[in-house]
């Protein structure tokens, strides 16, 4: 018969061991997935991947050039639409509505939008752009990605601006600065690195999004840069190739996945470095 | 009396004239006015997007909802050829895979959060946190490929064991009987669980860390073990936020698309066994949308999207409300 004290210690030890094991469990998946991507992907990466377009079914050779170009166009479009909207809305939340009820409601709704399933956002873009126009287009894909990007930027902009000390604002107002000048010249500048981090993390998030593009940008076997036509893009090509029965296509899907993962991890690291460098700043 | 009134009138006219003059000399709209209203308008636009989604999906899905009525929600037939559409198979698939995900993710996330906040040496905290956060950065489609081409074949090795051991348990045994194919509802649920771990763990870690140190230290001073502090001090203090975090993870799991589409097996019928292939709302939309040629078929898929949106919306609102409760307790702003 063990004493109550020993029993407590035993339970403690057992549960803490479990906590360590669960952490190892979590990290294990990360390593496994990264290793798989590296193992299958890195070996399939070659020069042709970036210089040739997607091959027709069953034939060898080819690359993913049109998919990379298409994805960059979609990302560019999403950032062009999403960054100004997100930053302005975030600015309103932090600068004009910080203590207002309406601000709290908008912030709440934005947080919901942030977690809303991307497939639903894609269907929404389909309903407002693709369906009325009658055809899939790169533009619709860019809008869908922008809608996913915006809440991320709104949230970080809002949070970063609220970290700017009030004294900075009061000093500017005391000098007679108009409020819009105060925001654009002082608080935006003080939180620029934070806002940039939000944009980078947002780009990292949308660059792997596949579901919303299925109903908007669709895919294009050929090279196209028109915003008015379907456009090839990395995630949808990966989806199509990975699901295909051809081993050659599957290998290319892994290569594409490898490039996507490297791109996303680099963005994440970059965002972290910016935060770290500037965290002592304001 | 009369004179003073006249004077007052005079003053009024002079004042209005001056007013007019002043607006005339400053006809431009002030920068402040512009900036404030522009940013407010954009913020409102973001806020009404949710309403826009609801209306747009309702309009697009109306054909199917009107055509099938309530039966759309409770029938299991999904036959594009005869144009008979019912959503029950997919609603069940979404819920079942999400529940499996939570069964895995909640205890694991709790362990990870406990490890990071209470046990890990300082130098280890950040690397572990980053590793878990990166799990969330990996795109869903990579999980899908890995799940289909690597994890499912590996997991299939265990399924005969699941068949013969868990499948033999009376009552719940039927859940674990079926061909060991690797892909299916259980595999999808497991991968989904791995995907939502970072979201739940991050929230648990954050709220565990903000539990006031005096509370924890008092318990330690009374001789409590680390586990007892976690179980009896930290968990009760952070209960609402922890529940909120779990709901947030559930919201993620419900709407997860690409990974599920790869792994769930895409069978449009209900089966009691978790080892059998199934379908979720998101996976059927992703799979069939481009093939949907008739208006009713497309409308039925968009109606499925509406159902998914409504379910996740309710879950996410609950999650946010629960999370706000702890914020308020902390005296922080929402």
Short mmCIF file of C-alpha atoms in Angstrom, two decimals, chain A residues 8-9 11-13 15-20 22-34 36-37 40 84-86 88-93 96 98-100 102 104-121 123-124 126-128 131-132 136 147 150-151 154-155 162 177-181 183-184 188 204-205 207-211 214-215 218 234-236 238-240 242-243 250 253-254 256-258 260-261 264-265 268 272 276, chain B residues 30-33 35-54 56-57 59-60 104 107-116 119 126 128-143 145-146 148-151 154 190 194 197 222-228 248 251-252 254-258 261-263 266 281-283 285-287 289-290 298 301-302 304-306 308-309 312-313 316-318 320-321 324 333-334:
data_model
loop_
_atom_site.label_atom_id
_atom_site.label_comp_id
_atom_site.label_asym_id
_atom_site.label_seq_id
_atom_site.Cartn_x
_atom_site.Cartn_y
_atom_site.Cartn_z
CA UNK A 8 0.29 12.12 -5.67
CA UNK A 9 3.88 12.11 -6.81
CA UNK A 11 0.20 10.74 -10.67
CA UNK A 12 2.20 13.91 -11.15
CA UNK A 13 5.04 12.07 -12.79
CA UNK A 15 0.87 13.09 -16.25
CA UNK A 16 3.97 15.18 -16.82
CA UNK A 17 5.46 12.32 -18.80
CA UNK A 18 2.29 12.34 -20.88
CA UNK A 19 2.71 16.08 -21.47
CA UNK A 20 6.25 15.53 -22.73
CA UNK A 22 2.24 14.74 -26.45
CA UNK A 23 4.69 17.52 -27.25
CA UNK A 24 6.96 15.00 -28.91
CA UNK A 25 3.87 13.69 -30.75
CA UNK A 26 3.11 17.17 -32.10
CA UNK A 27 6.67 17.90 -33.17
CA UNK A 28 6.94 14.41 -34.67
CA UNK A 29 4.24 15.14 -37.29
CA UNK A 30 5.91 18.39 -38.26
CA UNK A 31 9.21 16.63 -38.80
CA UNK A 32 7.60 13.74 -40.66
CA UNK A 33 5.70 16.01 -43.06
CA UNK A 34 8.71 18.25 -43.66
CA UNK A 36 8.47 13.70 -46.68
CA UNK A 37 8.25 16.94 -48.64
CA UNK A 40 10.12 13.41 -52.48
CA UNK A 84 -4.84 48.77 -48.48
CA UNK A 85 -8.26 47.56 -47.39
CA UNK A 86 -6.88 45.62 -44.45
CA UNK A 88 -7.28 51.08 -43.54
CA UNK A 89 -9.88 48.98 -41.73
CA UNK A 90 -7.36 48.07 -39.04
CA UNK A 91 -6.44 51.74 -38.69
CA UNK A 92 -10.07 52.69 -38.21
CA UNK A 93 -10.41 50.04 -35.48
CA UNK A 96 -11.05 55.90 -34.44
CA UNK A 98 -10.78 51.79 -30.04
CA UNK A 99 -13.32 52.35 -27.30
CA UNK A 100 -16.51 52.38 -29.30
CA UNK A 102 -19.18 49.66 -33.12
CA UNK A 104 -15.86 46.02 -30.84
CA UNK A 105 -18.54 44.62 -33.15
CA UNK A 106 -16.42 45.10 -36.28
CA UNK A 107 -13.44 43.51 -34.53
CA UNK A 108 -15.62 40.55 -33.53
CA UNK A 109 -16.92 40.07 -37.07
CA UNK A 110 -13.41 40.36 -38.47
CA UNK A 111 -12.21 37.62 -36.14
CA UNK A 112 -15.03 35.38 -37.36
CA UNK A 113 -14.08 36.11 -40.96
CA UNK A 114 -10.47 35.27 -40.06
CA UNK A 115 -11.47 31.75 -39.08
CA UNK A 116 -14.18 31.22 -41.69
CA UNK A 117 -13.52 28.22 -43.94
CA UNK A 118 -11.62 29.25 -47.06
CA UNK A 119 -13.86 27.06 -49.20
CA UNK A 120 -16.84 29.22 -48.23
CA UNK A 121 -14.89 32.37 -49.17
CA UNK A 123 -17.86 29.98 -53.07
CA UNK A 124 -18.64 33.60 -52.20
CA UNK A 126 -17.77 32.44 -57.28
CA UNK A 127 -21.21 33.81 -56.48
CA UNK A 128 -20.29 37.49 -56.81
CA UNK A 131 -21.40 33.49 -61.81
CA UNK A 132 -22.41 37.00 -63.00
CA UNK A 136 -13.74 31.53 -64.32
CA UNK A 147 -10.85 38.16 -48.83
CA UNK A 150 -7.86 41.06 -45.37
CA UNK A 151 -8.92 39.83 -41.90
CA UNK A 154 -6.92 44.01 -40.20
CA UNK A 155 -6.14 42.13 -37.04
CA UNK A 162 -2.78 49.90 -30.33
CA UNK A 177 -1.09 68.04 -36.14
CA UNK A 178 -4.28 67.04 -37.95
CA UNK A 179 -5.36 63.54 -37.01
CA UNK A 180 -4.87 62.05 -40.46
CA UNK A 181 -1.33 63.34 -40.54
CA UNK A 183 -1.86 58.52 -38.24
CA UNK A 184 0.00 58.44 -41.54
CA UNK A 188 1.83 54.06 -39.05
CA UNK A 204 2.16 32.91 -46.20
CA UNK A 205 -1.35 31.86 -45.34
CA UNK A 207 -0.03 31.07 -50.83
CA UNK A 208 -1.05 27.49 -50.06
CA UNK A 209 -4.80 28.04 -50.31
CA UNK A 210 -6.31 25.64 -52.81
CA UNK A 211 -10.01 25.28 -52.18
CA UNK A 214 -11.02 25.69 -57.47
CA UNK A 215 -14.14 27.80 -57.98
CA UNK A 218 -9.65 27.22 -61.76
CA UNK A 234 0.55 26.07 -57.95
CA UNK A 235 -1.96 24.73 -55.38
CA UNK A 236 -4.53 23.57 -57.93
CA UNK A 238 -0.44 20.19 -57.09
CA UNK A 239 -3.96 18.95 -56.33
CA UNK A 240 -4.56 17.78 -59.89
CA UNK A 242 -1.09 14.46 -56.85
CA UNK A 243 -4.52 12.92 -57.45
CA UNK A 250 3.00 12.89 -58.80
CA UNK A 253 3.38 17.61 -57.48
CA UNK A 254 5.97 16.83 -54.78
CA UNK A 256 5.74 21.93 -56.38
CA UNK A 257 4.83 21.14 -52.78
CA UNK A 258 8.49 21.44 -51.81
CA UNK A 260 5.54 26.00 -51.75
CA UNK A 261 6.64 24.81 -48.30
CA UNK A 264 5.96 29.65 -46.81
CA UNK A 265 8.58 28.73 -44.21
CA UNK A 268 7.38 32.85 -41.62
CA UNK A 272 9.73 36.47 -37.11
CA UNK A 276 12.49 40.29 -33.24
CA UNK B 30 -10.67 68.52 -44.36
CA UNK B 31 -8.15 65.70 -44.51
CA UNK B 32 -9.40 64.45 -41.17
CA UNK B 33 -12.95 64.15 -42.46
CA UNK B 35 -9.44 59.93 -43.70
CA UNK B 36 -11.85 59.09 -40.92
CA UNK B 37 -14.75 58.34 -43.22
CA UNK B 38 -12.72 56.45 -45.78
CA UNK B 39 -11.26 54.15 -43.16
CA UNK B 40 -14.67 53.78 -41.50
CA UNK B 41 -16.27 52.88 -44.82
CA UNK B 42 -13.61 50.26 -45.52
CA UNK B 43 -14.02 48.80 -42.03
CA UNK B 44 -17.79 48.57 -42.53
CA UNK B 45 -17.17 46.83 -45.83
CA UNK B 46 -15.08 44.20 -44.05
CA UNK B 47 -17.75 43.83 -41.38
CA UNK B 48 -20.61 43.29 -43.82
CA UNK B 49 -18.66 40.70 -45.82
CA UNK B 50 -20.06 37.99 -43.54
CA UNK B 51 -23.58 39.16 -44.26
CA UNK B 52 -22.69 39.28 -47.95
CA UNK B 53 -21.49 35.68 -47.85
CA UNK B 54 -24.73 34.60 -46.20
CA UNK B 56 -24.85 35.29 -51.77
CA UNK B 57 -24.83 31.62 -50.76
CA UNK B 59 -29.37 33.15 -53.31
CA UNK B 60 -27.20 30.64 -55.15
CA UNK B 104 -7.09 13.52 -30.70
CA UNK B 107 -5.60 16.09 -25.01
CA UNK B 108 -2.49 16.52 -27.15
CA UNK B 109 -2.89 20.30 -27.20
CA UNK B 110 -3.40 20.35 -23.46
CA UNK B 111 -0.18 18.37 -22.98
CA UNK B 112 1.75 20.65 -25.31
CA UNK B 113 0.44 23.81 -23.62
CA UNK B 114 1.23 22.39 -20.21
CA UNK B 115 4.73 21.45 -21.33
CA UNK B 116 5.44 24.89 -22.79
CA UNK B 119 7.59 22.41 -17.58
CA UNK B 126 10.43 29.15 -28.00
CA UNK B 128 8.79 24.12 -29.29
CA UNK B 129 6.28 26.95 -29.68
CA UNK B 130 7.62 27.77 -33.13
CA UNK B 131 7.57 24.11 -34.19
CA UNK B 132 3.91 23.81 -33.20
CA UNK B 133 3.06 27.09 -34.92
CA UNK B 134 4.76 25.92 -38.11
CA UNK B 135 2.41 22.95 -38.08
CA UNK B 136 -0.30 25.54 -38.74
CA UNK B 137 1.69 27.22 -41.49
CA UNK B 138 1.92 24.09 -43.65
CA UNK B 139 -0.79 24.31 -46.31
CA UNK B 140 -3.73 21.97 -46.16
CA UNK B 141 -2.88 20.51 -49.55
CA UNK B 142 0.51 19.30 -48.30
CA UNK B 143 -1.25 17.51 -45.44
CA UNK B 145 -0.67 14.68 -50.25
CA UNK B 146 1.26 13.42 -47.29
CA UNK B 148 -2.81 10.08 -49.12
CA UNK B 149 0.61 8.97 -50.31
CA UNK B 150 2.52 8.44 -47.04
CA UNK B 151 0.35 8.33 -43.95
CA UNK B 154 1.41 3.32 -43.30
CA UNK B 190 -6.58 11.75 -37.45
CA UNK B 194 -2.95 16.95 -36.33
CA UNK B 197 -3.48 20.90 -32.75
CA UNK B 222 1.10 24.59 -0.15
CA UNK B 223 2.96 21.61 -1.57
CA UNK B 224 0.89 21.01 -4.68
CA UNK B 225 2.56 19.07 -7.49
CA UNK B 226 2.85 20.57 -10.99
CA UNK B 227 -0.01 18.37 -12.16
CA UNK B 228 -2.22 19.48 -9.28
CA UNK B 248 -12.02 27.56 -32.53
CA UNK B 251 -14.41 25.65 -36.49
CA UNK B 252 -11.17 24.97 -38.33
CA UNK B 254 -15.36 21.66 -39.88
CA UNK B 255 -14.28 23.76 -42.83
CA UNK B 256 -11.03 22.01 -43.65
CA UNK B 257 -11.14 21.02 -47.28
CA UNK B 258 -8.12 19.87 -49.22
CA UNK B 261 -10.64 15.61 -49.95
CA UNK B 262 -7.46 13.59 -50.40
CA UNK B 263 -7.95 11.17 -47.55
CA UNK B 266 -15.11 10.32 -51.28
CA UNK B 281 -19.43 18.89 -47.01
CA UNK B 282 -16.17 20.55 -47.98
CA UNK B 283 -14.78 17.50 -49.77
CA UNK B 285 -17.91 20.61 -52.96
CA UNK B 286 -14.21 20.54 -53.85
CA UNK B 287 -14.59 17.29 -55.77
CA UNK B 289 -18.00 21.62 -58.23
CA UNK B 290 -16.33 21.73 -61.62
CA UNK B 298 -24.57 23.49 -58.79
CA UNK B 301 -23.44 22.26 -53.90
CA UNK B 302 -23.75 25.96 -53.05
CA UNK B 304 -24.08 22.69 -48.97
CA UNK B 305 -21.66 25.62 -48.73
CA UNK B 306 -24.36 27.64 -47.00
CA UNK B 308 -21.20 24.64 -43.79
CA UNK B 309 -21.03 28.42 -43.37
CA UNK B 312 -19.00 27.12 -38.63
CA UNK B 313 -20.41 30.59 -37.99
CA UNK B 316 -16.91 30.40 -34.20
CA UNK B 317 -19.25 32.91 -32.53
CA UNK B 318 -19.44 30.64 -29.49
CA UNK B 320 -15.12 34.09 -29.64
CA UNK B 321 -17.65 34.77 -26.91
CA UNK B 324 -13.77 37.25 -24.68
CA UNK B 333 -9.93 45.15 -24.12
CA UNK B 334 -11.90 42.86 -26.34
#
